[in-house]
Short mmCIF file of C-alpha atoms in Angstrom, two decimals:
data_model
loop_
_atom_site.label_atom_id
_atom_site.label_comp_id
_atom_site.label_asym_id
_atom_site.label_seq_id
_atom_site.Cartn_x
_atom_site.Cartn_y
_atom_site.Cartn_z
CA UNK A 1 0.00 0.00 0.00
CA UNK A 2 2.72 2.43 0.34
CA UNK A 3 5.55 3.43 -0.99
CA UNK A 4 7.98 4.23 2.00
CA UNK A 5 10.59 1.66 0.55
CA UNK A 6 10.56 3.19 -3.35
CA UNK A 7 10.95 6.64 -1.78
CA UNK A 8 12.59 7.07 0.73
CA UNK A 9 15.91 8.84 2.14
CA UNK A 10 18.15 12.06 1.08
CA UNK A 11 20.47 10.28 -1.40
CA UNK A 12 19.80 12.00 -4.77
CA UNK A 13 20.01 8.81 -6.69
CA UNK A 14 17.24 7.32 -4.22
CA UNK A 15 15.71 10.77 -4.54
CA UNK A 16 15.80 10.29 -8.35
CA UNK A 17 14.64 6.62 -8.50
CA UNK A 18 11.86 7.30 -5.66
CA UNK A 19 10.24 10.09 -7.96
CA UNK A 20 10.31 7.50 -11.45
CA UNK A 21 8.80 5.05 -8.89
CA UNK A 22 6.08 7.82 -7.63
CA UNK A 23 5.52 8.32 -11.65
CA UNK A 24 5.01 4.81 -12.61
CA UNK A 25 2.68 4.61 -9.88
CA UNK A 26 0.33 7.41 -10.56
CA UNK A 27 0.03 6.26 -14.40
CA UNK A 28 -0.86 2.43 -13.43
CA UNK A 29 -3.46 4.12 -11.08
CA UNK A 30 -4.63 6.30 -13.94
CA UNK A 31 -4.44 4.16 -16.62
CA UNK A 32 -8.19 2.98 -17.89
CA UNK A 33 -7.12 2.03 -21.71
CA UNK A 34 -9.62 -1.20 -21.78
CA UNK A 35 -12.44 1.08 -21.10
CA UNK A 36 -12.21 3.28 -24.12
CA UNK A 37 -11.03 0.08 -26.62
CA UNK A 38 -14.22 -1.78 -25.58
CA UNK A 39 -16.61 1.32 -25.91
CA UNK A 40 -15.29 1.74 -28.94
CA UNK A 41 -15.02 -1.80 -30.69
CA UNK A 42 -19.04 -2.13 -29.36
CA UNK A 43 -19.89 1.55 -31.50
CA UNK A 44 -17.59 -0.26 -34.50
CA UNK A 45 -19.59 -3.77 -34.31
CA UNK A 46 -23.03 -1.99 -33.76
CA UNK A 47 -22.50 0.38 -37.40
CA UNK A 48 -22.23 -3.06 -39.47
CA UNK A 49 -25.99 -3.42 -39.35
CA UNK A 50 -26.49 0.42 -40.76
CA UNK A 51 -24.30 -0.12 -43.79
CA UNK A 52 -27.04 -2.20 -45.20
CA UNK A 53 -29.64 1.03 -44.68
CA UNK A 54 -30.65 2.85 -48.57
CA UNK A 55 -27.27 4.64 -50.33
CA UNK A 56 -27.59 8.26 -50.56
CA UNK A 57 -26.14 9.16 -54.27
CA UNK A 58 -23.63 11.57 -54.30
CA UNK A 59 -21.70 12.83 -57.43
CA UNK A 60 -21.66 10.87 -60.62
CA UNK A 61 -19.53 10.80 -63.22
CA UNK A 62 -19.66 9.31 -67.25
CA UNK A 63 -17.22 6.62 -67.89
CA UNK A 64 -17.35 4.92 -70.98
CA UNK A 65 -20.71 3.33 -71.99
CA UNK A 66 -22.23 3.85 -68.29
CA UNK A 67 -21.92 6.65 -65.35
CA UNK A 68 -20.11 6.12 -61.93
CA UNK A 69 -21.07 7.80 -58.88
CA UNK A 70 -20.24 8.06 -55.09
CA UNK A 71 -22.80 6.16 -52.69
CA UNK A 72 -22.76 5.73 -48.81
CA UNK A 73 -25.39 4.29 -46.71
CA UNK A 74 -27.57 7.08 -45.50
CA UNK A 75 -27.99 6.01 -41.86
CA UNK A 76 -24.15 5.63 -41.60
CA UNK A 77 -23.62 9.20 -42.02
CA UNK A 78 -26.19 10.05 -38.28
CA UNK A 79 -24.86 6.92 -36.63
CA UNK A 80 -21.47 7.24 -36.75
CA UNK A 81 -21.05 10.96 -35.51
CA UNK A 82 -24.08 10.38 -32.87
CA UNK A 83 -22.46 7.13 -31.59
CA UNK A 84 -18.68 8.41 -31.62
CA UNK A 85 -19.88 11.58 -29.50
CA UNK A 86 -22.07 9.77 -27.01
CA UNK A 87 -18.55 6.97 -27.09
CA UNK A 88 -16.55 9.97 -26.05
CA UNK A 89 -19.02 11.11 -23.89
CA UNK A 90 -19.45 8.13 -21.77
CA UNK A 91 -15.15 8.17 -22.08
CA UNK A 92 -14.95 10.95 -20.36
CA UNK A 93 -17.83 10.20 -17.51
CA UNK A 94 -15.90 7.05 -16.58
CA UNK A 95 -12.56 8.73 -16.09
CA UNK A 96 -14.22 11.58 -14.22
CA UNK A 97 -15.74 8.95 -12.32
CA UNK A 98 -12.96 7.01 -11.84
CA UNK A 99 -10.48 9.93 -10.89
CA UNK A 100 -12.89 10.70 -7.75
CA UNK A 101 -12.71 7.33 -7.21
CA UNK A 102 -8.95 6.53 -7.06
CA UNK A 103 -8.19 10.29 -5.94
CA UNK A 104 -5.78 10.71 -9.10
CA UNK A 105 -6.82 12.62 -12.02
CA UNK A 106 -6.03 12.06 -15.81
CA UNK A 107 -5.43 14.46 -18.62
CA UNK A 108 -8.02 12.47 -21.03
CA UNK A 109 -9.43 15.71 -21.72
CA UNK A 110 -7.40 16.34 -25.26
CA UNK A 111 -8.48 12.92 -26.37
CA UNK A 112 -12.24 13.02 -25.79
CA UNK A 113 -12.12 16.52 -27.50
CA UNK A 114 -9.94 15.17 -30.30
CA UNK A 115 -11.98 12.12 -30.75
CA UNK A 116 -15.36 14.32 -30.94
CA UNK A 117 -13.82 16.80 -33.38
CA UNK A 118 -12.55 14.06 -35.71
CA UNK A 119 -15.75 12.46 -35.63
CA UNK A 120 -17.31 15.47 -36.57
CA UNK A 121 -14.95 16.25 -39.21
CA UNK A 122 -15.12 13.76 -40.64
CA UNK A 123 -18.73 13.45 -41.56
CA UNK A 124 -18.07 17.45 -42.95
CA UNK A 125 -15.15 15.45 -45.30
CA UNK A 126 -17.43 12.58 -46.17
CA UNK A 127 -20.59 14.62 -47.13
CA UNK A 128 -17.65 17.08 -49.64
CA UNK A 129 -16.57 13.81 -50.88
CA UNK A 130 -20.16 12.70 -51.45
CA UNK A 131 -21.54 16.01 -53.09
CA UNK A 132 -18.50 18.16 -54.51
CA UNK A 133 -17.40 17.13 -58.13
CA UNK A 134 -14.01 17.81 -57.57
CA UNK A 135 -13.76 15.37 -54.72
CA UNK A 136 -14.96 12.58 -57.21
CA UNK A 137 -11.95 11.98 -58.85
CA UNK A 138 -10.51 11.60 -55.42
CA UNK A 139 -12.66 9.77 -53.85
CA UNK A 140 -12.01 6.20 -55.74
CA UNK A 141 -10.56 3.42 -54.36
CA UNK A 142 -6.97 3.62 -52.33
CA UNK A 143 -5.42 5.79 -49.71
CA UNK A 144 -8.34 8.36 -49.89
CA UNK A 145 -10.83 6.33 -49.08
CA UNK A 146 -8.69 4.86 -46.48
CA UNK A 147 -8.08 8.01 -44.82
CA UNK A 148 -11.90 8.94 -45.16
CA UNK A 149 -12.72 6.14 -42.36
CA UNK A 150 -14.59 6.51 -39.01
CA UNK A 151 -12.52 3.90 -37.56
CA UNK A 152 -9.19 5.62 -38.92
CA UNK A 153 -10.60 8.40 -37.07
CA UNK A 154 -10.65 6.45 -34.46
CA UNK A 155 -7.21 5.17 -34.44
CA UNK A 156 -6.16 9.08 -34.87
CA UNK A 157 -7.44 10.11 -31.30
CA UNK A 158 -6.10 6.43 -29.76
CA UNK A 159 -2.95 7.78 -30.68
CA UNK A 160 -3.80 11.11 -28.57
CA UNK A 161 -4.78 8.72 -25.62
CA UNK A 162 -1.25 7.15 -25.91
CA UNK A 163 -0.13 9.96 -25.46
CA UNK A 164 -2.53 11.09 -22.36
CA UNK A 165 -1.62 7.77 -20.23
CA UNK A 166 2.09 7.60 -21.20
CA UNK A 167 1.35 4.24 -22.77
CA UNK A 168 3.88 2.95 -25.26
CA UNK A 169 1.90 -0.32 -25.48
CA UNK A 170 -1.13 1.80 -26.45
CA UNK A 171 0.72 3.53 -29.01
CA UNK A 172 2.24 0.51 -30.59
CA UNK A 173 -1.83 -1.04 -30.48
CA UNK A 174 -3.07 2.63 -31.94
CA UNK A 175 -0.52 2.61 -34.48
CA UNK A 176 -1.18 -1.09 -35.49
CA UNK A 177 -4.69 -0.29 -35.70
CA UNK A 178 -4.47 1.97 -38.14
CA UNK A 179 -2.21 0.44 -40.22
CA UNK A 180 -4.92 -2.16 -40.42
CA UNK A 181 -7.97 -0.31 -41.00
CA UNK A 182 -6.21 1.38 -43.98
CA UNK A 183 -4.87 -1.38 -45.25
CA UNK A 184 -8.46 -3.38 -45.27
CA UNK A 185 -10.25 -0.27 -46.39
CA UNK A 186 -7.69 0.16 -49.67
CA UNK A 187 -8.23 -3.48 -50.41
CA UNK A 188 -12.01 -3.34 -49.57
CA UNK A 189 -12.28 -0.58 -52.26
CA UNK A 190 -9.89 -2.68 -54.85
CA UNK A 191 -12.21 -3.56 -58.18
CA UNK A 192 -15.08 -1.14 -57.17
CA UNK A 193 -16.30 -3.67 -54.57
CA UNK A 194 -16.42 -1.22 -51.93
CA UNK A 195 -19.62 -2.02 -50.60
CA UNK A 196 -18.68 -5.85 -50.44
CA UNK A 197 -15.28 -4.46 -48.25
CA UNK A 198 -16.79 -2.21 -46.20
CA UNK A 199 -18.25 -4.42 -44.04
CA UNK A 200 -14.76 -6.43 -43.86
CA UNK A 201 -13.41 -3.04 -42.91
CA UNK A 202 -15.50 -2.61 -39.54
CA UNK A 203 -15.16 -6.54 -38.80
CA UNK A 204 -11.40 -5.92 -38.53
CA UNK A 205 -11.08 -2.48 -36.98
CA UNK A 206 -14.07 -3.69 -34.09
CA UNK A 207 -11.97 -7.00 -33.79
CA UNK A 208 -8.53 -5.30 -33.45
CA UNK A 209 -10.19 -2.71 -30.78
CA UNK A 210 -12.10 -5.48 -28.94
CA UNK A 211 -8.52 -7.94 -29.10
CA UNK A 212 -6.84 -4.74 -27.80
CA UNK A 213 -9.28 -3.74 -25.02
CA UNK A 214 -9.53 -7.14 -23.61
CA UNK A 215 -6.02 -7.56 -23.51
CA UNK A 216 -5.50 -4.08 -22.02
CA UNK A 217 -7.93 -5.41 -19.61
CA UNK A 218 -6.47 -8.68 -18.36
CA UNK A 219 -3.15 -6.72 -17.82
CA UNK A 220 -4.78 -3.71 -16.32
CA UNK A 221 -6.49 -5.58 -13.22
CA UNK A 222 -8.86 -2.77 -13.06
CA UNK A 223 -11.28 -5.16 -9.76
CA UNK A 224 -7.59 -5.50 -8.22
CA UNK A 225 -7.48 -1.35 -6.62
CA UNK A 226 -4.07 -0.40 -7.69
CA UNK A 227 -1.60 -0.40 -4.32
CA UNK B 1 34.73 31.46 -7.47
CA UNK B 2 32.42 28.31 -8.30
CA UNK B 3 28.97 27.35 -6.75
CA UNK B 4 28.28 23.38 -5.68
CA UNK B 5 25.44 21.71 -7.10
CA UNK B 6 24.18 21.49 -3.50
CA UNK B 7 23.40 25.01 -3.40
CA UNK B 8 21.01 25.13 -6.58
CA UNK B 9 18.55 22.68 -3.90
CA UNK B 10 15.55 24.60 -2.85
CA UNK B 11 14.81 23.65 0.58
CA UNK B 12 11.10 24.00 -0.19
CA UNK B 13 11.78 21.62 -2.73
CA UNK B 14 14.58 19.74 -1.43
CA UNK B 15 12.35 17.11 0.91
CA UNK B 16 11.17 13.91 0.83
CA UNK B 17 7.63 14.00 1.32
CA UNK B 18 7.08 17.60 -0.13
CA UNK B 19 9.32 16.35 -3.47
CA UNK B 20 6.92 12.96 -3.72
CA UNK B 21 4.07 15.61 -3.47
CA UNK B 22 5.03 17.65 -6.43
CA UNK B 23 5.93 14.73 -8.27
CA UNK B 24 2.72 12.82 -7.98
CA UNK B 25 0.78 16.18 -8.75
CA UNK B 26 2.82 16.19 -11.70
CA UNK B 27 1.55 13.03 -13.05
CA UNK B 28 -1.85 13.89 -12.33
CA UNK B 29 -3.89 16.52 -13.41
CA UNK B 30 -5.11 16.91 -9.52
CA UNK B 31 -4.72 14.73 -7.14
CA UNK B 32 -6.88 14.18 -4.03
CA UNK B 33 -5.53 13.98 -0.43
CA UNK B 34 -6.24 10.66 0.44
CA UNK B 35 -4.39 9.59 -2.40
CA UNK B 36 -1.53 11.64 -1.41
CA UNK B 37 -1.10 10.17 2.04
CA UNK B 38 -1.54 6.50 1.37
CA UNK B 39 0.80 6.96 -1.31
CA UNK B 40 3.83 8.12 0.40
CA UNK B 41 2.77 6.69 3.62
CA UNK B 42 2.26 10.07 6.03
CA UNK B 43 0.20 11.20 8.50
CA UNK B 44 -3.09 13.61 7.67
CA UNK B 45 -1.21 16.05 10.01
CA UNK B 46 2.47 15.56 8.54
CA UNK B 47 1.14 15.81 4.97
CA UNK B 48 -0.88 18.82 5.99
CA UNK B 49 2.00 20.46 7.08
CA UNK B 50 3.96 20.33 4.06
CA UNK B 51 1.00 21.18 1.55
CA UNK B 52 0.69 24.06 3.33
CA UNK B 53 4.68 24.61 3.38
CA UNK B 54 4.24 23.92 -0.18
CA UNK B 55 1.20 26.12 -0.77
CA UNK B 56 2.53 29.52 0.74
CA UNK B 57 5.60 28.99 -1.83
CA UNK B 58 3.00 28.63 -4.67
CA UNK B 59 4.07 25.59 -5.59
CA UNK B 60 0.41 24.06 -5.51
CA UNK B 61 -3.49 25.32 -5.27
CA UNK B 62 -5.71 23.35 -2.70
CA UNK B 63 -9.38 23.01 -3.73
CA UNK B 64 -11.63 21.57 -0.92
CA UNK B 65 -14.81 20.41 -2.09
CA UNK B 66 -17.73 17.67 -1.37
CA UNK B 67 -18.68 14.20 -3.39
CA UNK B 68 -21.36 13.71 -2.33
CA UNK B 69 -21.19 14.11 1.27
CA UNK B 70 -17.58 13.32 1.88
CA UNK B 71 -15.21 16.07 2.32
CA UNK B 72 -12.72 16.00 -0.49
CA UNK B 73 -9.43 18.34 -0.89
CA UNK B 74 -7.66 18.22 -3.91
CA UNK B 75 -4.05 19.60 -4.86
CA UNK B 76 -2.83 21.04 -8.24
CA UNK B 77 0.39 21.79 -9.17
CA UNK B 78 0.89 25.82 -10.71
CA UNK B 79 3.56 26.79 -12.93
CA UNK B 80 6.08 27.65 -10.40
CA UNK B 81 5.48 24.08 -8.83
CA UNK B 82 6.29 22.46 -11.98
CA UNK B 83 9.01 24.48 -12.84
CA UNK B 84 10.24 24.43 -9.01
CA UNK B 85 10.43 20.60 -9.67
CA UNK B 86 11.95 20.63 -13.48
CA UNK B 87 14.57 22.60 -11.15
CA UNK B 88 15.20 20.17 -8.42
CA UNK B 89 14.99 16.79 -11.18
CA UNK B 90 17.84 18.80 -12.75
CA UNK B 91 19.87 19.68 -9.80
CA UNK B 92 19.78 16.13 -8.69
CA UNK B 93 21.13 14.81 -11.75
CA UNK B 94 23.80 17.21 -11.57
CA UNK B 95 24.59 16.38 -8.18
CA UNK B 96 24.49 12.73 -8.77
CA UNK B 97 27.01 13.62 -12.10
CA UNK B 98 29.23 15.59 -9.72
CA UNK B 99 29.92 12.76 -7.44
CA UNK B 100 30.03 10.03 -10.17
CA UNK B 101 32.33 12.24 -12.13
CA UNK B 102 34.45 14.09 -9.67
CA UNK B 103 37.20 15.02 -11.91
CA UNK B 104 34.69 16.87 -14.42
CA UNK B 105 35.40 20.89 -14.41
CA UNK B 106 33.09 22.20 -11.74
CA UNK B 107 29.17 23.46 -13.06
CA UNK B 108 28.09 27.33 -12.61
CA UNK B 109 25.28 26.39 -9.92
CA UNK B 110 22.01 28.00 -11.18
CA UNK B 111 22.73 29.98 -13.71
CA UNK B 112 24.64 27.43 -16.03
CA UNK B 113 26.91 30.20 -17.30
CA UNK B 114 29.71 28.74 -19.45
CA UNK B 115 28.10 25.03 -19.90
CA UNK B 116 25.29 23.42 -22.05
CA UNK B 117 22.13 23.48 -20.04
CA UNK B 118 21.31 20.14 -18.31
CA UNK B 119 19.01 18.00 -19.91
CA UNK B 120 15.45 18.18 -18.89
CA UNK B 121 12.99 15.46 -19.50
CA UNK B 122 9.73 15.62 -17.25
CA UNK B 123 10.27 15.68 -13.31
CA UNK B 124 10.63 12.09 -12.39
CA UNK B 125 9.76 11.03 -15.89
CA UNK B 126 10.22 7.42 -16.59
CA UNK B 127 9.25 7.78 -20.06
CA UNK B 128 6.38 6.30 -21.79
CA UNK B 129 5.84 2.66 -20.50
#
């Protein structure tokens, strides 16, 4: 329960050493990651079901003997902000919770904020893509359509959270993550298939997150009070 | 005339219990008294007595408050806490240098005249983990 032994003594080294100790400490007493992964990979799992809600046409094009045009799933485009904000949301009541629980607080501020601003953003960037005719040309398959993701938007603020709770294994997980929900979204998009990929795209990213917050979980103790 | 590292130590600072106070404030964004004292294993009255030491220096704001009905005080570090600590992390390390390395030409105490300034990662930082 204490940490008398860790800190204790004039010695500067032991001085030194007792404050890293203190540091450690606080951030295993702070740290919540599972909380946020498993919120999350439950708002990724529940959007599957809305892909398969009417396509809102956006801008077409003519190509050859037909037209082309950019289509996404009109419910998508009010679930995803609406769930990502109330995600965030409920983020931040369970660390405000938690810090007047454990008497420690946590700078998870940034990240909640980030996460809600991307979300938002993003729907403003998908609804250009949709509607502008410039956007059209860039809004084929590949890295575009990658980056045009909720769940890269997703990985985006993990990275922030990372950063909030000192976690280099959350970093490593945030960074994987993304590297995998681009990847499956630039192959989901491969051969105009999109809509076959898409739901590929939110199996993956909701497994990864739900792999990640379990795992985060089991090494996080959070029924054991930290000492 | 030279200055030992010893002398750069602010007594305010320089302390066990106050230094584990700053440190832990640090970490958190506030940090709640009962956290405090289990932590580094004081009395209510002995850590009392050095938040308020640590208070009239401005090194941290105390915020008492309720949840629900229990009585809750909660301690934030300022600016001059946090630098007041970058300052002591730094003066340590060149105090631990000093004795490791005796035969190293003597530092310019505070004002680091004459040498590269120390490096200074976060107060007791142990990096990311």
């Amino acid at each position: 329960m204490t940490s008398g032994t860790a800190f204790s003594g004039d010695d500067p080294r032991q001085l030194l050493s007792g404050t890293r100790e203190l540091a450690r400490k606080v951030r295993k007493t702070q740290r919540a990651t599972w909380f946020p992964l498993l919120v999350l990979a439950a708002v990724t799992f529940a959007a599957i079901p809305f892909r398969y809600s009417p396509h809102r046409l956006g801008t077409c094009a003519a190509t050859g003997p037909g037209r082309v045009c950019t289509v996404y799933p009109d419910a998508l485009l009010v679930y995803w902000p609406a769930a990502l904000v109330l995600a965030y949301a409920a983020i931040a009541a369970f660390y405000i919770r938690r810090s007047r629980a454990r008497g420690v607080g946590t700078r998870v501020r940034p990240y909640v904020i980030a996460g809600i601003i991307l979300a938002l953003a993003m729907t403003g960037s998908l609804l250009w893509t949709l509607y502008h005719p410039l956007a059209f040309t860039l809004a084929g398959p590949g890295l575009f359509s990658a980056l045009h993701s909720y769940p890269f938007a997703i990985g985006l603020a993990l990275v922030l959270l990372a950063w909030a709770e000192r976690s280099g294994a959350l970093l490593a997980m945030a960074l994987g993550y993304s590297v995998v929900v681009l990847v499956t979204v630039a192959f989901g998009s491969v051969g105009g298939h999109r809509e076959l990929g898409f739901p590929v795209q939110l199996v993956t990213a909701g497994s990864v997150l739900l792999l990640g917050g379990i795992g985060f979980l089991l090494a996080q103790r959070p029924w054991q009070r930290a000492a | 005339m030279t200055s030992h590292a010893v002398n750069g130590l602010d007594d305010v600072v320089h302390q066990r219990v106050r230094l584990g106070i700053l440190t832990i404030a640090h970490e958190a964004r506030r940090v709640e008294f009962g956290y405090l004292r289990a932590t580094l294993d004081v009395t209510a009255g002995n850590l009392s007595q050095h938040l308020g030491v640590l208070e009239n220096a401005g090194l941290i704001a105390i915020e008492k408050g309720y949840v629900g009905k229990r009585a809750r005080t909660w301690v934030t570090l300022t600016n001059a806490g946090r630098a007041a600590l970058a300052e002591e992390i730094a003066q340590l390390k060149l105090l631990i240098n000093r004795v490791e390395h005796p035969d190293t030409p003597p530092d310019h105490g505070r004002s680091g005249a004459g040498r590269p300034a120390p490096p200074r990662p976060g107060p007791g930082d142990p990096g990311w983990s």
